[in-house]
Amino acid sequence: MSWQRLSYAVFIAALLVMVAAVAIRMRSDAPRDAGLVAQLVSPGPLSSAHQSFAGQCTACHTPGKGVETRTCLTCHAGTDFGTKQSTQFHAKATQCTSCHVEHEGERGIIRMDHAALLDMAKWRQPLAGMSTNTRSLTPETALNCASCHAFRDPHQGLFGTDCASCHKTDSWKIANYRHPSVNSTQCAECHKAPPSHFMEHFSMVSQRAAGSKARVDQCYACHATDSFNNIRKRGWYDHH
C-alpha cells in the first residue's frame, strides 16, 4: 500500500471517529465540564430523578462491576419501600438493576411490571403468597394481590381477596363492565358508606344536604350512580 493510500485511509478513519465522537457527545447527558471521556461513554440520558448524577459515573458505577445494589441503597435505604405494603417486595430483590434501568431517559420503568415478580432469578426468596411453581402461570393466577393491595382495597373487603376474578394486572378497569341499573336499590352489596355516615355528622350534615331522611344503607335515595358527589335533587356536592 502506498503512503498516499495509507494517509487517505488514516484520514477517513480519523474523520469517522470524529463524527462518531461528536454524535455521541451530542447524545450524552453528561455536563460539558465532566470531561470528554465521561461524555463519550455515557450510553444515554439519565431519568429526571438521577439528573444530578449526570457525568459522575462513579457515583453509581463500581469499576469492573457496574451498578451494585449497595450503591443504590446509599441513597434509597431511607425510603419506606421495605415496609410499605404495596412496595415491600423490593426488600427481597437480588439486584435493583434487574428492573430499574437507567440511561434511557424517561423511558425507564414507570409502571409496575407484575410479570417480573414471577422471575425467580430476581428474588432471594418467593414473594409472600406467591405460588412456588410459576411456570406457565400468569401474574393473575400466581400472585396474591391482597398481599400488596389489601390496605388500598377500594371494595373494603366486600368482595374478598380474589382480585384476579375481575381484575387484570395491566389495568384495574374491568373490560365491558356495566354498572347495575340506576334504579337499583342494592348499592350496599358493593359499596360501604364512609365513617362519617355512622356518626352524628350523618344526620346533622349529610341528610340535610341531600334533603332526605334515608338510612345509611339506602345509598340510592341520595346518590346518583355516576359519582357519590352527585346528589339527587341537588347536583354536585362536596362539603370537605
Tab-separated table of C-alpha atoms in Angstrom:
chain	number	residue	atom	x	y	z
A	1	MET	CA	0.000	0.000	0.000
A	2	SER	CA	1.422	3.375	-0.993
A	3	TRP	CA	1.905	6.146	1.522
A	4	GLN	CA	-0.759	8.137	-0.279
A	5	ARG	CA	-3.354	5.408	0.161
A	6	LEU	CA	-2.308	4.839	3.770
A	7	SER	CA	-2.621	8.540	4.548
A	8	TYR	CA	-6.034	8.605	2.900
A	9	ALA	CA	-7.190	5.594	4.957
A	10	VAL	CA	-5.938	7.167	8.184
A	11	PHE	CA	-7.692	10.428	7.304
A	12	ILE	CA	-11.007	8.641	6.633
A	13	ALA	CA	-10.709	6.633	9.862
A	14	ALA	CA	-9.947	9.762	11.878
A	15	LEU	CA	-12.862	11.562	10.257
A	16	LEU	CA	-15.244	8.730	11.133
A	17	VAL	CA	-14.007	8.713	14.728
A	18	MET	CA	-14.543	12.465	14.978
A	19	VAL	CA	-18.056	12.218	13.550
A	20	ALA	CA	-18.898	9.391	15.960
A	21	ALA	CA	-17.439	11.334	18.884
A	22	VAL	CA	-19.480	14.423	18.030
A	23	ALA	CA	-22.647	12.343	17.649
A	24	ILE	CA	-22.107	10.583	20.974
A	25	ARG	CA	-21.252	13.845	22.686
A	26	MET	CA	-24.431	15.458	21.405
A	27	ARG	CA	-26.439	12.450	22.632
A	28	SER	CA	-24.737	12.373	26.011
A	29	ASP	CA	-26.404	13.956	29.017
A	30	ALA	CA	-23.101	14.480	30.795
A	31	PRO	CA	-22.259	18.129	31.559
A	32	ARG	CA	-19.665	19.706	29.286
A	33	ASP	CA	-17.325	20.171	32.231
A	34	ALA	CA	-17.493	16.441	33.058
A	35	GLY	CA	-14.683	15.671	30.668
A	36	LEU	CA	-14.528	14.161	27.207
A	37	VAL	CA	-14.327	10.553	28.436
A	38	ALA	CA	-17.492	10.836	30.544
A	39	GLN	CA	-19.308	12.436	27.643
A	40	LEU	CA	-18.212	9.765	25.189
A	41	VAL	CA	-19.021	6.713	27.318
A	42	SER	CA	-22.429	7.864	28.569
A	43	PRO	CA	-24.909	5.485	26.872
A	44	GLY	CA	-27.826	7.879	27.117
A	45	PRO	CA	-29.661	10.426	29.258
A	46	LEU	CA	-30.480	9.735	32.883
A	47	SER	CA	-34.004	9.907	34.229
A	48	SER	CA	-35.030	13.188	35.824
A	49	ALA	CA	-34.712	11.623	39.288
A	50	HIS	CA	-30.996	10.958	38.723
A	51	GLN	CA	-30.080	14.003	36.650
A	52	SER	CA	-27.947	15.364	39.481
A	53	PHE	CA	-25.509	12.472	38.872
A	54	ALA	CA	-25.018	13.217	35.172
A	55	GLY	CA	-21.330	12.931	34.331
A	56	GLN	CA	-20.474	11.437	37.741
A	57	CYS	CA	-20.154	7.830	36.586
A	58	THR	CA	-18.511	6.508	39.757
A	59	ALA	CA	-21.356	7.837	41.888
A	60	CYS	CA	-23.347	4.799	40.738
A	61	HIS	CA	-20.956	2.541	38.817
A	62	THR	CA	-18.295	0.458	40.546
A	63	PRO	CA	-15.311	-0.016	38.186
A	64	GLY	CA	-15.321	-3.527	36.770
A	65	LYS	CA	-18.650	-4.411	38.425
A	66	GLY	CA	-21.222	-1.916	37.251
A	67	VAL	CA	-24.098	-0.713	39.407
A	68	GLU	CA	-24.295	-2.591	42.711
A	69	THR	CA	-27.341	-2.781	44.953
A	70	ARG	CA	-25.410	-1.457	47.943
A	71	THR	CA	-24.657	1.685	45.952
A	72	CYS	CA	-28.353	2.222	45.241
A	73	LEU	CA	-29.121	1.784	48.939
A	74	THR	CA	-26.695	4.555	49.811
A	75	CYS	CA	-29.436	6.938	48.722
A	76	HIS	CA	-32.535	4.764	48.913
A	77	ALA	CA	-32.072	2.984	52.254
A	78	GLY	CA	-34.149	5.675	53.923
A	79	THR	CA	-37.186	5.076	51.714
A	80	ASP	CA	-40.110	3.053	53.028
A	81	PHE	CA	-40.340	0.570	50.149
A	82	GLY	CA	-39.376	-2.250	52.520
A	83	THR	CA	-42.176	-1.580	54.995
A	84	LYS	CA	-44.917	-0.105	52.814
A	85	GLN	CA	-47.301	-2.918	51.905
A	86	SER	CA	-47.556	-2.137	48.203
A	87	THR	CA	-43.763	-1.972	47.717
A	88	GLN	CA	-42.355	-4.274	50.406
A	89	PHE	CA	-41.416	-6.882	47.796
A	90	HIS	CA	-38.401	-4.706	46.914
A	91	ALA	CA	-36.682	-5.899	50.090
A	92	LYS	CA	-36.377	-9.387	48.556
A	93	ALA	CA	-34.886	-8.269	45.244
A	94	THR	CA	-31.448	-9.604	44.331
A	95	GLN	CA	-30.464	-6.640	42.165
A	96	CYS	CA	-32.085	-3.241	41.653
A	97	THR	CA	-30.972	-3.037	38.025
A	98	SER	CA	-32.881	-6.182	37.086
A	99	CYS	CA	-35.947	-3.936	36.863
A	100	HIS	CA	-34.724	-0.363	37.173
A	101	VAL	CA	-32.653	0.504	34.112
A	102	GLU	CA	-31.015	3.889	33.708
A	103	HIS	CA	-29.649	5.904	30.782
A	104	GLU	CA	-32.947	5.598	28.921
A	105	GLY	CA	-34.273	8.986	29.915
A	106	GLU	CA	-37.884	8.862	30.994
A	107	ARG	CA	-38.409	5.545	29.199
A	108	GLY	CA	-37.184	3.607	32.230
A	109	ILE	CA	-39.576	1.642	34.423
A	110	ILE	CA	-42.528	3.942	35.016
A	111	ARG	CA	-45.224	1.432	35.853
A	112	MET	CA	-45.414	-1.814	37.743
A	113	ASP	CA	-44.374	-4.918	35.798
A	114	HIS	CA	-46.145	-7.746	37.607
A	115	ALA	CA	-44.633	-10.330	35.263
A	116	ALA	CA	-41.200	-9.518	36.725
A	117	LEU	CA	-42.423	-10.837	40.071
A	118	LEU	CA	-42.599	-14.319	38.555
A	119	ASP	CA	-38.931	-14.347	37.537
A	120	MET	CA	-37.389	-16.199	40.469
A	121	ALA	CA	-33.885	-15.165	39.392
A	122	LYS	CA	-34.725	-11.642	40.521
A	123	TRP	CA	-35.712	-12.568	44.083
A	124	ARG	CA	-33.834	-14.062	47.016
A	125	GLN	CA	-36.960	-15.947	48.075
A	126	PRO	CA	-40.554	-16.350	46.864
A	127	LEU	CA	-42.728	-13.333	47.492
A	128	ALA	CA	-45.488	-13.501	50.080
A	129	GLY	CA	-48.453	-15.511	48.893
A	130	MET	CA	-46.884	-16.354	45.539
A	131	SER	CA	-47.119	-19.828	44.083
A	132	THR	CA	-43.713	-21.551	44.056
A	133	ASN	CA	-44.495	-23.090	40.674
A	134	THR	CA	-44.678	-20.069	38.406
A	135	ARG	CA	-44.098	-21.827	35.110
A	136	SER	CA	-46.887	-21.276	32.599
A	137	LEU	CA	-48.727	-19.155	35.173
A	138	THR	CA	-49.919	-15.609	34.608
A	139	PRO	CA	-49.425	-12.868	37.210
A	140	GLU	CA	-53.153	-13.026	37.953
A	141	THR	CA	-53.017	-16.719	38.881
A	142	ALA	CA	-49.588	-16.830	40.546
A	143	LEU	CA	-49.695	-13.706	42.707
A	144	ASN	CA	-51.660	-12.927	45.831
A	145	CYS	CA	-52.997	-9.453	45.071
A	146	ALA	CA	-54.098	-8.831	48.654
A	147	SER	CA	-50.533	-9.210	49.947
A	148	CYS	CA	-49.750	-5.841	48.353
A	149	HIS	CA	-53.103	-4.151	47.843
A	150	ALA	CA	-55.198	-5.030	50.912
A	151	PHE	CA	-54.565	-1.656	52.564
A	152	ARG	CA	-55.881	0.163	49.498
A	153	ASP	CA	-58.787	-2.108	48.668
A	154	PRO	CA	-61.490	0.189	47.255
A	155	HIS	CA	-64.059	-2.528	47.958
A	156	GLN	CA	-63.117	-2.549	51.657
A	157	GLY	CA	-63.223	-6.332	51.850
A	158	LEU	CA	-66.747	-6.705	50.461
A	159	PHE	CA	-65.581	-8.846	47.534
A	160	GLY	CA	-62.966	-10.918	49.351
A	161	THR	CA	-59.346	-11.220	48.222
A	162	ASP	CA	-59.678	-12.937	44.846
A	163	CYS	CA	-58.969	-9.747	42.890
A	164	ALA	CA	-57.975	-11.694	39.768
A	165	SER	CA	-61.528	-12.950	39.342
A	166	CYS	CA	-62.356	-9.491	37.977
A	167	HIS	CA	-59.144	-7.502	37.503
A	168	LYS	CA	-56.045	-7.852	35.329
A	169	THR	CA	-52.587	-6.686	36.376
A	170	ASP	CA	-52.224	-4.276	33.466
A	171	SER	CA	-55.310	-2.266	34.433
A	172	TRP	CA	-57.782	-2.053	37.285
A	173	LYS	CA	-60.569	-1.300	34.827
A	174	ILE	CA	-62.852	-4.212	34.039
A	175	ALA	CA	-63.498	-4.677	30.338
A	176	ASN	CA	-67.167	-4.395	29.371
A	177	TYR	CA	-68.182	-3.654	32.958
A	178	ARG	CA	-71.663	-2.214	33.275
A	179	HIS	CA	-72.959	-0.728	36.491
A	180	PRO	CA	-76.336	-2.092	37.603
A	181	SER	CA	-79.409	-0.099	36.655
A	182	VAL	CA	-79.670	3.420	38.023
A	183	ASN	CA	-82.890	2.216	39.603
A	184	SER	CA	-81.108	-0.485	41.599
A	185	THR	CA	-81.620	-0.378	45.360
A	186	GLN	CA	-78.883	-2.884	46.252
A	187	CYS	CA	-75.993	-0.394	46.467
A	188	ALA	CA	-74.903	-1.616	49.902
A	189	GLU	CA	-73.969	-5.010	48.441
A	190	CYS	CA	-70.960	-3.433	46.745
A	191	HIS	CA	-70.424	-0.093	48.476
A	192	LYS	CA	-69.634	0.745	52.068
A	193	ALA	CA	-70.682	4.076	53.477
A	194	PRO	CA	-67.873	6.341	54.752
A	195	PRO	CA	-67.252	6.504	58.528
A	196	SER	CA	-68.963	9.907	58.738
A	197	HIS	CA	-72.276	8.259	57.828
A	198	PHE	CA	-72.159	6.319	61.088
A	199	MET	CA	-71.668	9.435	63.204
A	200	GLU	CA	-73.744	12.432	64.217
A	201	HIS	CA	-72.397	14.063	61.082
A	202	PHE	CA	-74.833	11.981	59.010
A	203	SER	CA	-77.988	13.486	60.493
A	204	MET	CA	-76.546	16.961	61.032
A	205	VAL	CA	-74.975	17.449	57.600
A	206	SER	CA	-75.437	14.635	55.074
A	207	GLN	CA	-79.186	14.146	55.436
A	208	ARG	CA	-79.814	17.880	55.445
A	209	ALA	CA	-77.640	18.435	52.385
A	210	ALA	CA	-79.495	15.714	50.497
A	211	GLY	CA	-82.898	16.740	51.813
A	212	SER	CA	-83.636	13.149	52.742
A	213	LYS	CA	-84.145	11.062	55.858
A	214	ALA	CA	-82.825	7.927	54.161
A	215	ARG	CA	-80.981	5.310	56.192
A	216	VAL	CA	-77.247	4.761	55.776
A	217	ASP	CA	-77.824	1.618	53.696
A	218	GLN	CA	-80.225	3.418	51.336
A	219	CYS	CA	-77.478	4.948	49.186
A	220	TYR	CA	-79.758	5.159	46.143
A	221	ALA	CA	-82.059	7.638	47.887
A	222	CYS	CA	-79.396	10.363	47.861
A	223	HIS	CA	-76.584	9.385	45.488
A	224	ALA	CA	-76.555	9.083	41.699
A	225	THR	CA	-74.592	6.196	40.173
A	226	ASP	CA	-72.048	8.270	38.212
A	227	SER	CA	-70.473	9.782	41.335
A	228	PHE	CA	-71.047	9.748	45.063
A	229	ASN	CA	-70.777	13.527	44.968
A	230	ASN	CA	-73.711	13.775	42.579
A	231	ILE	CA	-76.615	14.169	44.989
A	232	ARG	CA	-80.094	13.612	43.624
A	233	LYS	CA	-82.243	16.774	43.511
A	234	ARG	CA	-79.188	18.876	44.391
A	235	GLY	CA	-76.381	18.191	41.935
A	236	TRP	CA	-72.660	18.131	42.659
A	237	TYR	CA	-71.930	18.494	46.359
A	238	ASP	CA	-68.681	18.244	48.296
A	239	HIS	CA	-68.500	19.933	51.679
A	240	HIS	CA	-64.983	18.689	52.522
